[in-house]
CSV table of C-alpha atoms and ligand atoms in Angstrom, one decimal:
chain,number,residue,atom,x,y,z
W,176,MET,CA,-25.0,-22.3,44.6
W,177,VAL,CA,-28.5,-22.1,46.1
W,178,MET,CA,-28.7,-23.7,49.5
W,179,SER,CA,-31.2,-26.4,48.5
W,180,ASP,CA,-28.6,-27.7,46.0
W,181,TYR,CA,-26.0,-28.0,48.7
W,182,LEU,CA,-24.6,-31.5,49.2
W,183,ARG,CA,-23.5,-32.1,52.8
W,184,LEU,CA,-20.4,-34.1,53.6
W,185,GLY,CA,-20.4,-36.3,56.7
W,186,VAL,CA,-16.9,-37.5,57.6
W,187,ASN,CA,-16.8,-40.9,59.2
W,188,ILE,CA,-13.9,-41.2,61.7
W,189,ASP,CA,-14.2,-44.8,62.6
W,190,HIS,CA,-10.9,-45.9,61.1
W,191,VAL,CA,-8.9,-43.3,63.1
W,192,ALA,CA,-10.1,-45.4,66.0
W,193,THR,CA,-9.2,-48.6,64.2
W,194,VAL,CA,-5.6,-47.4,64.1
W,195,ARG,CA,-5.7,-46.2,67.7
W,196,ASN,CA,-7.0,-49.5,68.9
W,197,ALA,CA,-4.3,-51.4,67.1
W,198,ARG,CA,-1.9,-50.4,69.8
W,199,GLY,CA,-4.4,-50.0,72.7
W,200,SER,CA,-3.3,-46.5,73.3
W,201,ASP,CA,-5.1,-43.1,72.9
W,202,HIS,CA,-3.3,-42.1,69.6
W,203,PRO,CA,-4.5,-41.2,67.0
W,204,ASP,CA,-7.5,-39.6,68.7
W,205,PRO,CA,-10.7,-39.8,66.6
W,206,VAL,CA,-12.1,-36.7,68.3
W,207,ASP,CA,-9.0,-34.7,67.3
W,208,ALA,CA,-9.5,-36.1,63.7
W,209,ALA,CA,-13.2,-35.0,63.9
W,210,ILE,CA,-12.2,-31.5,64.9
W,211,LEU,CA,-9.7,-31.4,61.9
W,212,ALA,CA,-12.4,-32.6,59.6
W,213,GLU,CA,-14.8,-30.0,60.9
W,214,GLU,CA,-12.2,-27.3,60.3
W,215,ALA,CA,-11.6,-28.6,56.8
W,216,GLY,CA,-15.3,-28.2,55.9
W,217,ALA,CA,-17.1,-31.4,57.0
W,218,ASP,CA,-20.8,-30.6,57.5
W,219,GLY,CA,-21.1,-33.4,60.0
W,220,ILE,CA,-19.2,-36.2,61.7
W,221,THR,CA,-20.3,-39.8,61.6
W,222,ALA,CA,-19.2,-42.5,64.1
W,223,HIS,CA,-20.4,-46.1,64.2
W,224,LEU,CA,-20.5,-47.6,67.7
W,225,ARG,CA,-20.4,-51.3,67.0
W,226,GLU,CA,-21.6,-53.9,69.4
W,227,ASP,CA,-18.1,-55.3,69.6
W,228,ARG,CA,-16.5,-51.8,69.9
W,229,ARG,CA,-13.9,-52.7,67.3
W,230,HIS,CA,-13.2,-49.0,66.5
W,231,ILE,CA,-15.3,-46.3,68.1
W,232,ARG,CA,-15.8,-46.7,71.9
W,233,ASP,CA,-18.5,-45.3,74.2
W,234,ARG,CA,-16.2,-42.6,75.6
W,235,ASP,CA,-15.5,-41.4,72.0
W,236,ILE,CA,-19.3,-40.8,71.5
W,237,ALA,CA,-19.5,-38.8,74.8
W,238,ARG,CA,-16.4,-36.7,73.8
W,239,LEU,CA,-17.7,-36.1,70.2
W,240,LYS,CA,-21.0,-35.0,71.6
W,241,GLU,CA,-19.3,-32.5,74.0
W,242,THR,CA,-16.8,-31.2,71.5
W,243,LEU,CA,-18.3,-31.0,68.0
W,244,LYS,CA,-19.8,-27.9,66.5
W,245,VAL,CA,-21.2,-29.7,63.6
W,246,PRO,CA,-24.0,-32.4,64.0
W,247,LEU,CA,-23.0,-35.9,65.1
W,248,ASN,CA,-24.5,-38.8,63.2
W,249,LEU,CA,-24.4,-42.0,65.3
W,250,GLU,CA,-24.4,-45.2,63.3
W,251,MET,CA,-25.6,-48.1,65.3
W,252,ALA,CA,-27.5,-51.4,65.2
W,253,ALA,CA,-31.1,-51.4,66.4
W,254,THR,CA,-30.4,-53.1,69.8
W,255,GLY,CA,-31.7,-52.2,73.2
W,256,GLU,CA,-28.2,-51.4,74.4
W,257,MET,CA,-27.6,-48.9,71.6
W,258,GLN,CA,-31.0,-47.3,72.1
W,259,GLN,CA,-30.1,-46.6,75.7
W,260,ILE,CA,-26.8,-45.0,74.7
W,261,ALA,CA,-28.5,-42.9,72.0
W,262,LEU,CA,-31.1,-41.7,74.5
W,263,LYS,CA,-28.3,-40.7,76.8
W,264,HIS,CA,-26.2,-38.7,74.3
W,265,LYS,CA,-29.0,-37.5,72.0
W,266,PRO,CA,-27.0,-37.2,68.8
W,267,HIS,CA,-28.4,-35.0,66.1
W,268,ALA,CA,-29.0,-38.0,63.9
W,269,ILE,CA,-29.0,-41.8,64.1
W,270,CYS,CA,-28.4,-44.1,61.2
W,271,LEU,CA,-29.6,-47.6,61.8
W,272,VAL,CA,-27.5,-50.3,60.1
W,273,PRO,CA,-27.5,-54.0,60.2
W,274,GLU,CA,-24.6,-55.5,62.0
W,275,ARG,CA,-22.9,-58.9,61.9
W,276,ARG,CA,-19.9,-59.7,64.0
W,277,GLN,CA,-18.0,-61.4,61.3
W,278,GLU,CA,-18.4,-58.7,58.6
W,279,ARG,CA,-15.5,-56.4,57.8
W,280,THR,CA,-17.8,-53.5,57.3
W,281,THR,CA,-21.6,-52.9,56.9
W,282,GLU,CA,-22.2,-55.2,54.0
W,283,ALA,CA,-25.9,-54.8,53.2
W,284,GLY,CA,-28.8,-52.5,53.8
W,285,LEU,CA,-31.2,-52.9,56.6
W,286,ASP,CA,-34.2,-55.3,56.2
W,287,VAL,CA,-36.8,-52.6,57.0
W,288,PHE,CA,-39.6,-54.4,55.3
W,289,GLY,CA,-39.0,-57.6,57.4
W,290,GLN,CA,-39.1,-55.8,60.7
W,291,LYS,CA,-41.5,-52.9,60.1
W,292,GLU,CA,-43.4,-53.3,63.3
W,293,THR,CA,-40.4,-53.5,65.6
W,294,LEU,CA,-38.4,-50.8,63.9
W,295,GLY,CA,-41.4,-48.4,64.0
W,296,GLU,CA,-41.6,-48.9,67.8
W,297,TYR,CA,-37.8,-48.8,68.2
W,298,ILE,CA,-37.3,-45.4,66.6
W,299,LYS,CA,-40.2,-43.6,68.4
W,300,PRO,CA,-38.5,-42.8,71.7
W,301,LEU,CA,-35.4,-41.7,69.8
W,302,GLN,CA,-37.4,-39.3,67.6
W,303,ASN,CA,-39.2,-38.1,70.8
W,304,THR,CA,-35.8,-36.8,72.1
W,305,GLY,CA,-35.2,-35.0,68.8
W,306,CYS,CA,-32.9,-37.4,66.9
W,307,ARG,CA,-33.4,-37.6,63.2
W,308,ILE,CA,-33.7,-41.2,62.1
W,309,SER,CA,-32.0,-42.5,59.0
W,310,LEU,CA,-32.2,-46.1,57.8
W,311,PHE,CA,-29.3,-47.5,55.8
W,312,VAL,CA,-30.9,-49.3,52.9
W,313,GLY,CA,-30.1,-51.0,49.6
W,314,THR,CA,-31.8,-50.0,46.4
W,315,ASP,CA,-34.8,-52.4,46.7
W,316,LEU,CA,-37.8,-50.2,46.4
W,317,LYS,CA,-39.8,-52.3,48.9
W,318,GLN,CA,-37.2,-51.3,51.5
W,319,ILE,CA,-37.5,-47.7,50.6
W,320,ARG,CA,-41.3,-47.8,50.9
W,321,ALA,CA,-41.0,-49.6,54.3
W,322,ALA,CA,-38.7,-46.9,55.5
W,323,ALA,CA,-41.3,-44.3,54.8
W,324,GLU,CA,-44.0,-46.4,56.5
W,325,VAL,CA,-42.1,-46.8,59.7
W,326,GLY,CA,-41.7,-43.1,60.0
W,327,ALA,CA,-38.0,-42.6,59.3
W,328,GLN,CA,-37.1,-39.1,58.2
W,329,VAL,CA,-34.1,-40.1,56.1
W,330,VAL,CA,-32.8,-43.1,54.1
W,331,GLU,CA,-29.1,-43.5,53.4
W,332,ILE,CA,-28.7,-45.5,50.2
W,333,HIS,CA,-25.9,-48.1,50.1
W,334,THR,CA,-23.4,-47.1,47.4
W,335,GLY,CA,-21.1,-50.1,48.0
W,336,PRO,CA,-22.1,-52.2,45.0
W,337,TYR,CA,-21.8,-49.2,42.7
W,338,CYS,CA,-18.3,-48.4,44.1
W,339,GLU,CA,-17.2,-52.0,43.7
W,340,ALA,CA,-18.3,-52.0,40.1
W,341,GLN,CA,-16.4,-48.7,39.6
W,342,HIS,CA,-13.3,-50.1,41.2
W,343,ASP,CA,-13.4,-53.2,39.0
W,344,GLY,CA,-14.1,-51.2,35.9
W,345,LEU,CA,-17.3,-53.2,35.0
W,346,ASP,CA,-19.1,-50.9,32.7
W,347,GLN,CA,-22.4,-52.7,32.7
W,348,ALA,CA,-22.5,-53.1,36.4
W,349,ILE,CA,-21.6,-49.5,36.9
W,350,SER,CA,-24.5,-48.2,34.9
W,351,ARG,CA,-26.9,-50.8,36.4
W,352,GLU,CA,-26.0,-49.9,39.9
W,353,LEU,CA,-26.1,-46.2,39.2
W,354,ASP,CA,-29.6,-46.6,37.7
W,355,LYS,CA,-30.7,-48.4,40.8
W,356,ILE,CA,-29.4,-45.7,43.1
W,357,LYS,CA,-31.1,-43.0,41.0
W,358,LYS,CA,-34.4,-44.8,41.0
W,359,ALA,CA,-34.2,-45.5,44.7
W,360,ALA,CA,-33.4,-41.9,45.4
W,361,GLN,CA,-36.3,-40.7,43.3
W,362,VAL,CA,-38.8,-43.0,45.0
W,363,ALA,CA,-37.5,-42.1,48.5
W,364,HIS,CA,-37.9,-38.4,47.6
W,365,GLU,CA,-41.4,-39.0,46.4
W,366,PHE,CA,-42.2,-40.7,49.7
W,367,GLY,CA,-41.0,-37.5,51.5
W,368,LEU,CA,-37.8,-39.0,52.8
W,369,GLU,CA,-34.5,-37.0,52.8
W,370,VAL,CA,-32.0,-39.0,50.8
W,371,HIS,CA,-28.4,-39.6,51.9
W,372,ALA,CA,-25.9,-42.0,50.4
W,373,GLY,CA,-22.6,-43.6,51.3
W,374,HIS,CA,-20.3,-46.6,51.6
W,375,GLY,CA,-17.1,-47.1,49.6
W,376,LEU,CA,-17.0,-43.7,48.0
W,377,THR,CA,-13.7,-42.4,46.6
W,378,PHE,CA,-12.7,-39.3,44.6
W,379,GLN,CA,-13.6,-41.3,41.5
W,380,SER,CA,-16.9,-42.9,42.5
W,381,VAL,CA,-18.2,-39.9,44.3
W,382,ARG,CA,-18.6,-37.9,41.1
W,383,GLU,CA,-21.7,-39.6,39.7
W,384,ILE,CA,-23.3,-39.9,43.1
W,385,ALA,CA,-22.8,-36.2,43.9
W,386,SER,CA,-24.4,-35.2,40.7
W,387,ILE,CA,-27.7,-36.8,41.7
W,388,GLY,CA,-29.5,-33.7,42.8
W,389,ILE,CA,-32.0,-35.4,45.1
W,390,ILE,CA,-29.2,-36.7,47.4
W,391,ARG,CA,-28.5,-34.2,50.2
W,392,GLU,CA,-25.7,-35.8,52.2
W,393,LEU,CA,-22.9,-38.2,51.6
W,394,ASN,CA,-21.1,-40.1,54.4
W,395,ILE,CA,-17.5,-41.0,53.6
W,396,GLY,CA,-15.0,-42.7,55.9
W,397,HIS,CA,-12.5,-45.3,54.9
W,398,PHE,CA,-11.2,-43.7,51.7
W,399,LEU,CA,-10.7,-40.3,53.4
W,400,ILE,CA,-8.8,-41.8,56.4
W,401,GLY,CA,-6.7,-43.8,54.0
W,402,GLU,CA,-6.0,-40.8,51.8
W,403,ALA,CA,-5.0,-38.8,54.9
W,404,ILE,CA,-1.9,-41.0,55.2
W,405,PHE,CA,-0.7,-39.4,52.0
W,406,SER,CA,-2.1,-35.9,52.0
W,407,GLY,CA,-3.2,-35.2,55.6
W,408,LEU,CA,-6.8,-35.3,56.7
W,409,LYS,CA,-7.5,-31.7,56.1
W,410,GLU,CA,-6.4,-31.8,52.5
W,411,ALA,CA,-8.3,-35.1,51.9
W,412,VAL,CA,-11.5,-33.6,53.2
W,413,GLN,CA,-11.0,-30.4,51.3
W,414,ALA,CA,-10.3,-32.3,48.0
W,415,MET,CA,-13.4,-34.5,48.5
W,416,ARG,CA,-15.5,-31.3,49.2
W,417,GLN,CA,-14.2,-29.8,46.0
W,418,THR,CA,-14.8,-32.9,44.0
W,419,MET,CA,-18.4,-33.1,45.3
W,420,ASP,CA,-19.0,-29.4,44.5
W,421,GLU,CA,-17.6,-29.7,41.0
W,422,ALA,CA,-19.7,-32.9,40.2
W,423,ARG,CA,-22.8,-31.2,41.6
W,424,ASN,CA,-22.2,-28.2,39.3
W,425,GLY,CA,-21.8,-30.5,36.3
W,426,GLN,CA,-18.0,-29.8,36.0
U,1240,LIG,N1,-22.6,-45.1,55.6
U,1240,LIG,C1,-22.9,-46.2,56.4
U,1240,LIG,C2,-24.2,-46.5,56.8
U,1240,LIG,C3,-21.8,-47.0,56.8
U,1240,LIG,O1,-22.0,-48.1,57.5
U,1240,LIG,C4,-20.5,-46.7,56.4
U,1240,LIG,C5,-19.3,-47.5,56.8
U,1240,LIG,O2,-19.2,-47.4,58.2
U,1240,LIG,C6,-20.3,-45.5,55.6
U,1240,LIG,C7,-21.4,-44.8,55.2
U,1240,LIG,C8,-19.0,-45.1,55.2
U,1240,LIG,O3,-18.4,-46.0,54.3
U,1240,LIG,P1,-16.9,-45.9,53.9
U,1240,LIG,O4,-16.1,-46.0,55.2
U,1240,LIG,O5,-16.7,-47.1,53.0
U,1240,LIG,O6,-16.7,-44.6,53.3
């Protein structure tokens, strides 16, 4: 496989922390899980430091930054507090996501268009310390264009609606959502943005997404951590890696 075809796998370890926090102890340790994922072939580790610290905590970010060999992608909301934390730890990449306290997980993409001025100013100091800025967006082309205009280097396209359609076996919705992702990826690429994707991906739903050649990185969390209960984390990551590679090669 030529290197430009390579599809990176970022493993999101948030839900190891969810299990840890359920008992208020230090087990299972998300940093240990990140090391295992790294050994199993993850190209990066993603962690979402939420405002309410429901899973990943501040100390996890510090320890991940100290420990990891692969790049750390810090997911966060565009708040002043998070900007200070990111400036302190200088992760390789930052993915800005919208955050609502009541949501179970990140439900929608960021409204980049509606906050173009403020986002542009917000990301500048982060980029000045060397962080790559990714904006988590839906497939609305207006948002993709706005991401390019504010100067982000990357967009991560929300695959949640596609994965839900897959899960529910809704053929029309599956092809509609897939078309939207393909179109958004193409437009983002034409604007010079690197294209990532993620949310809700499973062994089944990853196949079509991995076969979109423009997409360079997938971020996958909940399914892999759930699957680890049955097979172990290493096996789950390796199986996802293999599924992605096969789909990428048209197998
Ligand atoms: N990408 C982003 C921006 C996310 O917010 C999440 C969820 O934290 C993911 C990817 C991973 O989603 P999932 O845990 O459903 O695989």
